mmCIF file of C-alpha atoms and ligand atoms in Angstrom:
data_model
loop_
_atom_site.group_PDB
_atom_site.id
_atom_site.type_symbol
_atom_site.label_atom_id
_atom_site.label_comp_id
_atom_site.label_asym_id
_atom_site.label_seq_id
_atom_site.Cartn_x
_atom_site.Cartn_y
_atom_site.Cartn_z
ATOM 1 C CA UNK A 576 20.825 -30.080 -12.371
ATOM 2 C CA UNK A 577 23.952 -29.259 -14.016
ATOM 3 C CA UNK A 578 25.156 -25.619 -13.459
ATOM 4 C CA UNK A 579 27.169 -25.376 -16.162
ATOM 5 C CA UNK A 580 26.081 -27.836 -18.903
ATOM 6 C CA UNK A 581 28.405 -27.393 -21.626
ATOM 7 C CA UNK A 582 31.532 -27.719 -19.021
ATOM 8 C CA UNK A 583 34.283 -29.528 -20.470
ATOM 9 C CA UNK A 584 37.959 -30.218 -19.996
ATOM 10 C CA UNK A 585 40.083 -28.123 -22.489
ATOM 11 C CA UNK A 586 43.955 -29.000 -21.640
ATOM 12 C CA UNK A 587 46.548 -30.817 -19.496
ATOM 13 C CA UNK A 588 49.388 -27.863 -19.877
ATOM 14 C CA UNK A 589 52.992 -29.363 -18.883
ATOM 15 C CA UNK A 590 54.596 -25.433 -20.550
ATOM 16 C CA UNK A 591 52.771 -21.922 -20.477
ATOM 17 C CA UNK A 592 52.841 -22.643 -24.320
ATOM 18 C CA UNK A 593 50.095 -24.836 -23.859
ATOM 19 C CA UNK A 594 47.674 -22.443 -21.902
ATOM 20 C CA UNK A 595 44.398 -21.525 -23.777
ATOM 21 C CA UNK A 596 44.482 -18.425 -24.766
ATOM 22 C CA UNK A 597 44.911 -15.516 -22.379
ATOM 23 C CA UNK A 598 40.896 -14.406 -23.093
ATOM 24 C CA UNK A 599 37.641 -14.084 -21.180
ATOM 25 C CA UNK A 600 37.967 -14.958 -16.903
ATOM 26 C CA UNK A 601 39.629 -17.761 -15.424
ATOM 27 C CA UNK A 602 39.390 -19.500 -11.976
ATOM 28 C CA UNK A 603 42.272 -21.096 -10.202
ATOM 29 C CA UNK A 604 41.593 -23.882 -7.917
ATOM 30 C CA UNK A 605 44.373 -24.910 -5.237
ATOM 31 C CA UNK A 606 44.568 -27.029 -2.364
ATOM 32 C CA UNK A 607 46.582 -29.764 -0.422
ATOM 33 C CA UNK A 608 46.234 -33.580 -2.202
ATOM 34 C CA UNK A 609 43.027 -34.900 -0.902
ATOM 35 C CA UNK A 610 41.773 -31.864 0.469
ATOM 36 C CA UNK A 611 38.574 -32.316 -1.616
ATOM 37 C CA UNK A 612 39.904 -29.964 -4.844
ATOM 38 C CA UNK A 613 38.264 -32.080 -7.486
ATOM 39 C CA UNK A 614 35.126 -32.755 -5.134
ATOM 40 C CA UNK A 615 34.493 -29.543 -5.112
ATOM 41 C CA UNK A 616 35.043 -28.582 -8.697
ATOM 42 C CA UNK A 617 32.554 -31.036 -9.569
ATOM 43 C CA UNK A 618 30.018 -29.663 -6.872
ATOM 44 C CA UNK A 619 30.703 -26.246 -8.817
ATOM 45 C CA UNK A 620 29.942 -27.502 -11.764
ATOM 46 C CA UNK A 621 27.834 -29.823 -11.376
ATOM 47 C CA UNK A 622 29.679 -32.297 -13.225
ATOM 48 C CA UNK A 623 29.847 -35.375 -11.592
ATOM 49 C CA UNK A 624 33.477 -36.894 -12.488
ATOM 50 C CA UNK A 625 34.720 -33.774 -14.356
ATOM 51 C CA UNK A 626 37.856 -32.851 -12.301
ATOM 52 C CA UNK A 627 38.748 -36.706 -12.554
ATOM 53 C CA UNK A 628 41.147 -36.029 -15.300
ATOM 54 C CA UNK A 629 43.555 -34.629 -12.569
ATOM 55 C CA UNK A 630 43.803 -37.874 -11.137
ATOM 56 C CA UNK A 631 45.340 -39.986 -13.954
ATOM 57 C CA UNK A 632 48.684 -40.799 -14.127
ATOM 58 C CA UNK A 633 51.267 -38.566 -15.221
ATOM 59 C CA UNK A 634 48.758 -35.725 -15.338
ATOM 60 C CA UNK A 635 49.200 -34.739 -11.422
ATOM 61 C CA UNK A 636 51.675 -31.771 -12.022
ATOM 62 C CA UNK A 637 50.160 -30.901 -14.958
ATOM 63 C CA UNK A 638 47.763 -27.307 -14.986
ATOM 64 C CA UNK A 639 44.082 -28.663 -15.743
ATOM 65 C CA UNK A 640 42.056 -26.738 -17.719
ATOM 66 C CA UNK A 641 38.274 -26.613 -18.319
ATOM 67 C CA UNK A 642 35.888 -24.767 -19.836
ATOM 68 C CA UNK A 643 32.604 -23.453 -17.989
ATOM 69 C CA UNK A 644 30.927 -21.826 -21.000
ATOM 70 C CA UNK A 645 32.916 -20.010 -23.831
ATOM 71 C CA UNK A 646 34.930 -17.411 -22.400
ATOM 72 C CA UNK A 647 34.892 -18.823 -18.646
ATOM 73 C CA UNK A 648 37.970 -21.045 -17.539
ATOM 74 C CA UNK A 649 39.001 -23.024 -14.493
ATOM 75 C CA UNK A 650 42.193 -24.245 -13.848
ATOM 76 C CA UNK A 651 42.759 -27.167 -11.315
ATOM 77 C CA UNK A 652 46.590 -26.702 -9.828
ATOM 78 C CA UNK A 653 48.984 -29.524 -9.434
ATOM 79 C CA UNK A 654 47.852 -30.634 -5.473
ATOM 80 C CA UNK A 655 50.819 -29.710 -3.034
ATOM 81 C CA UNK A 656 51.437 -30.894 0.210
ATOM 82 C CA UNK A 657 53.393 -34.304 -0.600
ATOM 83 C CA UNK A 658 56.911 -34.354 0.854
ATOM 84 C CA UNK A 659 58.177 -37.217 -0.975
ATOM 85 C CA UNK A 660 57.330 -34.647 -4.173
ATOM 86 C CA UNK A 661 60.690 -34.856 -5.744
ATOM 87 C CA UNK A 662 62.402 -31.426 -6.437
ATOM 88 C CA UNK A 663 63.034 -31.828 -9.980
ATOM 89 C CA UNK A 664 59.155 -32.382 -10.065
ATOM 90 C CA UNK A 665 58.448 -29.223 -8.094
ATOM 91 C CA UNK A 666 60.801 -27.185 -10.283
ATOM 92 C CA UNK A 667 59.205 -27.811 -12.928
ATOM 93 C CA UNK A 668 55.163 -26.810 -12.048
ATOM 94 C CA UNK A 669 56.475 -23.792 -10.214
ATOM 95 C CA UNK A 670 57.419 -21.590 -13.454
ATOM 96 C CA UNK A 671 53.917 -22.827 -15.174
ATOM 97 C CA UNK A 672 51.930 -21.167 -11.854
ATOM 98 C CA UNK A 673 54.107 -18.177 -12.131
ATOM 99 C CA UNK A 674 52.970 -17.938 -15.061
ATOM 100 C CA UNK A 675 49.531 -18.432 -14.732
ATOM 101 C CA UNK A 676 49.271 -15.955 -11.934
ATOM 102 C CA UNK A 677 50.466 -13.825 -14.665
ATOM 103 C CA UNK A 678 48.031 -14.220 -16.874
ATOM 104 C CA UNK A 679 45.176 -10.798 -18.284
ATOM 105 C CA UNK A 680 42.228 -13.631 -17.667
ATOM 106 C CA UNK A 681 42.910 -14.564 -13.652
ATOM 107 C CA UNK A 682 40.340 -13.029 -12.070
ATOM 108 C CA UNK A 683 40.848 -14.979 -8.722
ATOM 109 C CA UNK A 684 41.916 -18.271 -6.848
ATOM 110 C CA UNK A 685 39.601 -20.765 -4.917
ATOM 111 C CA UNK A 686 41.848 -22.492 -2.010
ATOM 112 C CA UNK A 687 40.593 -25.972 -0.804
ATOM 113 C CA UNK A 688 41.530 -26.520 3.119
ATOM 114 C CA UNK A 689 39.751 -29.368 4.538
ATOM 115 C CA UNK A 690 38.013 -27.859 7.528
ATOM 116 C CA UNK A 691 39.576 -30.242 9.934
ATOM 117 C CA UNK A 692 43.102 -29.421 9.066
ATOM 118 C CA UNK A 693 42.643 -25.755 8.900
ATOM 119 C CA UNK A 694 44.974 -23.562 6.731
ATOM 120 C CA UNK A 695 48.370 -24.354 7.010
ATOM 121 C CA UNK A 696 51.840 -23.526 5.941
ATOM 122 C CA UNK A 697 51.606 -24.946 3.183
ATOM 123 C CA UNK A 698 48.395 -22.607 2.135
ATOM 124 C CA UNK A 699 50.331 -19.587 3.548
ATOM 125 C CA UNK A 700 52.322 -19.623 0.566
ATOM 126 C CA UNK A 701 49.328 -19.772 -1.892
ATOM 127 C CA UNK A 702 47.771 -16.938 0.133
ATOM 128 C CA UNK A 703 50.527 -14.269 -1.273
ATOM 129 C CA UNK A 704 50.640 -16.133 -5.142
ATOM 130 C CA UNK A 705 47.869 -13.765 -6.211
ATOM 131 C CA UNK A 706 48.671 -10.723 -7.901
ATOM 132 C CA UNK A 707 47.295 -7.389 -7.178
ATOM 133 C CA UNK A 708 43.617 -7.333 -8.892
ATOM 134 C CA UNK A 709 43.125 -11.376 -8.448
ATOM 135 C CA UNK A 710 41.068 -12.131 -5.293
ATOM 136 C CA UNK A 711 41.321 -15.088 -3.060
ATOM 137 C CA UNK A 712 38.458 -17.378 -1.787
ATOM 138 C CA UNK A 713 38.925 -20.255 0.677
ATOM 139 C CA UNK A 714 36.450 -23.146 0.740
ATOM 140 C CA UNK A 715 36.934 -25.065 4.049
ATOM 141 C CA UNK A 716 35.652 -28.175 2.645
ATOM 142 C CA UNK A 717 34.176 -31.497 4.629
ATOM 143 C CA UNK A 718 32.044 -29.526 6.717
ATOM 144 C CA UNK A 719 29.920 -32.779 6.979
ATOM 145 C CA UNK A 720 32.672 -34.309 8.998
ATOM 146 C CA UNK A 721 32.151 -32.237 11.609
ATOM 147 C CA UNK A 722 29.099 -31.280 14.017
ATOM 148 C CA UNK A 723 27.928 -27.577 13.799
ATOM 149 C CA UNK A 724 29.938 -26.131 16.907
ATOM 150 C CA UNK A 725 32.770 -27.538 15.963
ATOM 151 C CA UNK A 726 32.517 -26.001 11.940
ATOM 152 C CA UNK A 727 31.579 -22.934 13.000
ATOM 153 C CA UNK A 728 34.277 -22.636 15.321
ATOM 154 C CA UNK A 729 37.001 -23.853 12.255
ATOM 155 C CA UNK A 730 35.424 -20.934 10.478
ATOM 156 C CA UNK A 731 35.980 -18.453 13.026
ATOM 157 C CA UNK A 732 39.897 -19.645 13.344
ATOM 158 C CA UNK A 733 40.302 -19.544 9.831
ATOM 159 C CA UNK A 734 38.667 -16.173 9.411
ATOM 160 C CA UNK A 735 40.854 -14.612 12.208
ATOM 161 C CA UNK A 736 43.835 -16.194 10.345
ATOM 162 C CA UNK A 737 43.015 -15.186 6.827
ATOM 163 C CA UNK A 738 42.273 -11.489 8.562
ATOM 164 C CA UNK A 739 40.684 -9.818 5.671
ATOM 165 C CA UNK A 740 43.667 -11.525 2.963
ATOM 166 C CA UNK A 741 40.830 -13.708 2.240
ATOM 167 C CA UNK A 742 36.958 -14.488 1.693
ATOM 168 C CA UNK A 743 35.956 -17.644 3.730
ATOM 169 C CA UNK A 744 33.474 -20.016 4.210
ATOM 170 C CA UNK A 745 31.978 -23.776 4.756
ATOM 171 C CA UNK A 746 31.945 -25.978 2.420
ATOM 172 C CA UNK A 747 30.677 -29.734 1.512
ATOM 173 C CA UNK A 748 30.738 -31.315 -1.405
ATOM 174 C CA UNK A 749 28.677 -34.539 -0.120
ATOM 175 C CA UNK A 750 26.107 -32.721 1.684
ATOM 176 C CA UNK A 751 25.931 -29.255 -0.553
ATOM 177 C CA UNK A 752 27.016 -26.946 2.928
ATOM 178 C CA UNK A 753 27.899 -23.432 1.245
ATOM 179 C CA UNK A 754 27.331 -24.764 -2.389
ATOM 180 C CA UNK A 755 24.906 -21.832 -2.871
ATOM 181 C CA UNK A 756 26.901 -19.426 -1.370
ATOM 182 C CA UNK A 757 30.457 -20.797 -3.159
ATOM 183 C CA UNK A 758 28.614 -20.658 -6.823
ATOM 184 C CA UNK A 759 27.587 -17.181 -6.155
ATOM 185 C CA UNK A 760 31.189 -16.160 -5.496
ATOM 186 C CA UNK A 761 32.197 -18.113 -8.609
ATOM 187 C CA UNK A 762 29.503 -16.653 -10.696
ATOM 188 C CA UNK A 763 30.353 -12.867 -10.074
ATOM 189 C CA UNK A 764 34.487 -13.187 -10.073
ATOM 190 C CA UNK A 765 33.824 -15.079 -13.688
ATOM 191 C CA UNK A 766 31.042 -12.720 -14.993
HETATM 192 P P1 GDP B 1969 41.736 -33.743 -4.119
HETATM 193 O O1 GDP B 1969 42.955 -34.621 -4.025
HETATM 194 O O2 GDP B 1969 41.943 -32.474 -3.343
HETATM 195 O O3 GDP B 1969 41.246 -33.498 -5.509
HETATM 196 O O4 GDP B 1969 40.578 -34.497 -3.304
HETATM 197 P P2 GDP B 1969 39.311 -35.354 -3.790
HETATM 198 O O5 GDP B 1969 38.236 -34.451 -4.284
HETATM 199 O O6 GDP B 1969 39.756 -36.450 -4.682
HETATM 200 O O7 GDP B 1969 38.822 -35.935 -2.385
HETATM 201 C C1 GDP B 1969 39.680 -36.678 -1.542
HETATM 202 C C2 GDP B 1969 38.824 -37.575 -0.668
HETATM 203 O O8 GDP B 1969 37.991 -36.798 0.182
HETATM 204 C C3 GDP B 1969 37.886 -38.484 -1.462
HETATM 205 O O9 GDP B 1969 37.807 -39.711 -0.807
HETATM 206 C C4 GDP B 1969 36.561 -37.738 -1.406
HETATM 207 O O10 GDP B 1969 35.462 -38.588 -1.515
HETATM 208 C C5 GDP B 1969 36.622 -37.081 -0.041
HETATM 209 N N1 GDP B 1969 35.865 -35.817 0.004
HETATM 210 C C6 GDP B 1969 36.011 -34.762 -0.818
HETATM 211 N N2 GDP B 1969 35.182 -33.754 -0.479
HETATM 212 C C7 GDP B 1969 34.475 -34.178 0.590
HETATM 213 C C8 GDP B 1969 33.443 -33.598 1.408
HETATM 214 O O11 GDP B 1969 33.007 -32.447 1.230
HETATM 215 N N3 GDP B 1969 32.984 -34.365 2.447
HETATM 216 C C9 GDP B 1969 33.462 -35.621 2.697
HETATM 217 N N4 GDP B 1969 32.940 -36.281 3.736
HETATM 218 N N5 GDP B 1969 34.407 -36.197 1.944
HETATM 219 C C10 GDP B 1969 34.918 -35.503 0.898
#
């Protein structure tokens, strides 16, 4: 059943002139390419194909907008984690998440890590973006990859590394591991 039936996608922004309105709650969603970012924000919604948009060409380092229900936002963030990401590129999607950390609305940002990975450098950096007020939840995605020991024991690395910066937990977006628990989260930062 879809969780949020009227979800839709609102905007591709390329300038902070294109954000929606700075109204209502808003959700960022970050992560490494491929570490299961749209996955998951169709799991959330339950919206099979939803995040999809992010994916087509020329939209990548764009700021991805959609609409939960009137009032309730999430915004999908360029994926980092490339090298070959040219600078001019970079320099260019770095002033529009300055500027949507900025923003009245951000209540919060949801960081994808794929469980086998673990959080990296690259995440490190995401882990101080949010401003005083906005909280910070990390989804360690593909659970289903792994047996239980061996996800249980990612979450306890994790959770020592995040020490307290962060909320944690498993997550799967093929199997539904921490789906329940991940809505919930989602549910009371936007409400
Ligand atoms: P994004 O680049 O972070 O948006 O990643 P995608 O959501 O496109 O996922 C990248 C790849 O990982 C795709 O092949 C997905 O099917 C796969 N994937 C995403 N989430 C999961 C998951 O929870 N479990 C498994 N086994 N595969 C996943």
């Amino acid at each position: 059943m879809s969780r949020f039936p009227q979800a839709r996608f609102l905007v591709s922004a390329a300038a902070p002139g294109q954000f929606p309105p700075d109204l209502g709650a808003e959700l960022a969603f970050a992560g490494r390419s491929n570490a299961g970012k749209s996955s998951a924000i169709n799991a959330l919604v339950g919206r099979h194909g939803l995040a999809r948009t992010s994916k087509l060409p020329g939209r990548t380092r764009l700021l991805n907008f959609f609409e939960l229900t009137p009032g309730q936002r999430l915004v999908d963030l360029p994926g980092y984690g490339y090298a070959s990401a040219p600078e001019a590129e970079r320099s260019k999607w770095l002033p529009l998440i300055d500027a949507l950390k900025r923003r009245e609305c951000l209540r919060g940002l949801f960081l994808i890590v794929d469980v086998r990975r673990g959080v990296t450098a690259g995440d490190e950096g995401l882990l101080d973006w949010v401003a005083p007020g906005q909280r910070l939840h990390v989804l360690l995605t593909k659970a289903d990859k792994l047996g239980r020991g061996e996800a249980l024991k990612a979450l306890r690395t994790a959770t020592a590394q995040l020490a307290g910066r962060a909320s944690v937990q498993l997550f799967s977006s093929i199997d539904g591991t921490g789906l329940a628990e991940a809505q919930g989260v989602l549910r009371e930062w936007l409400g």
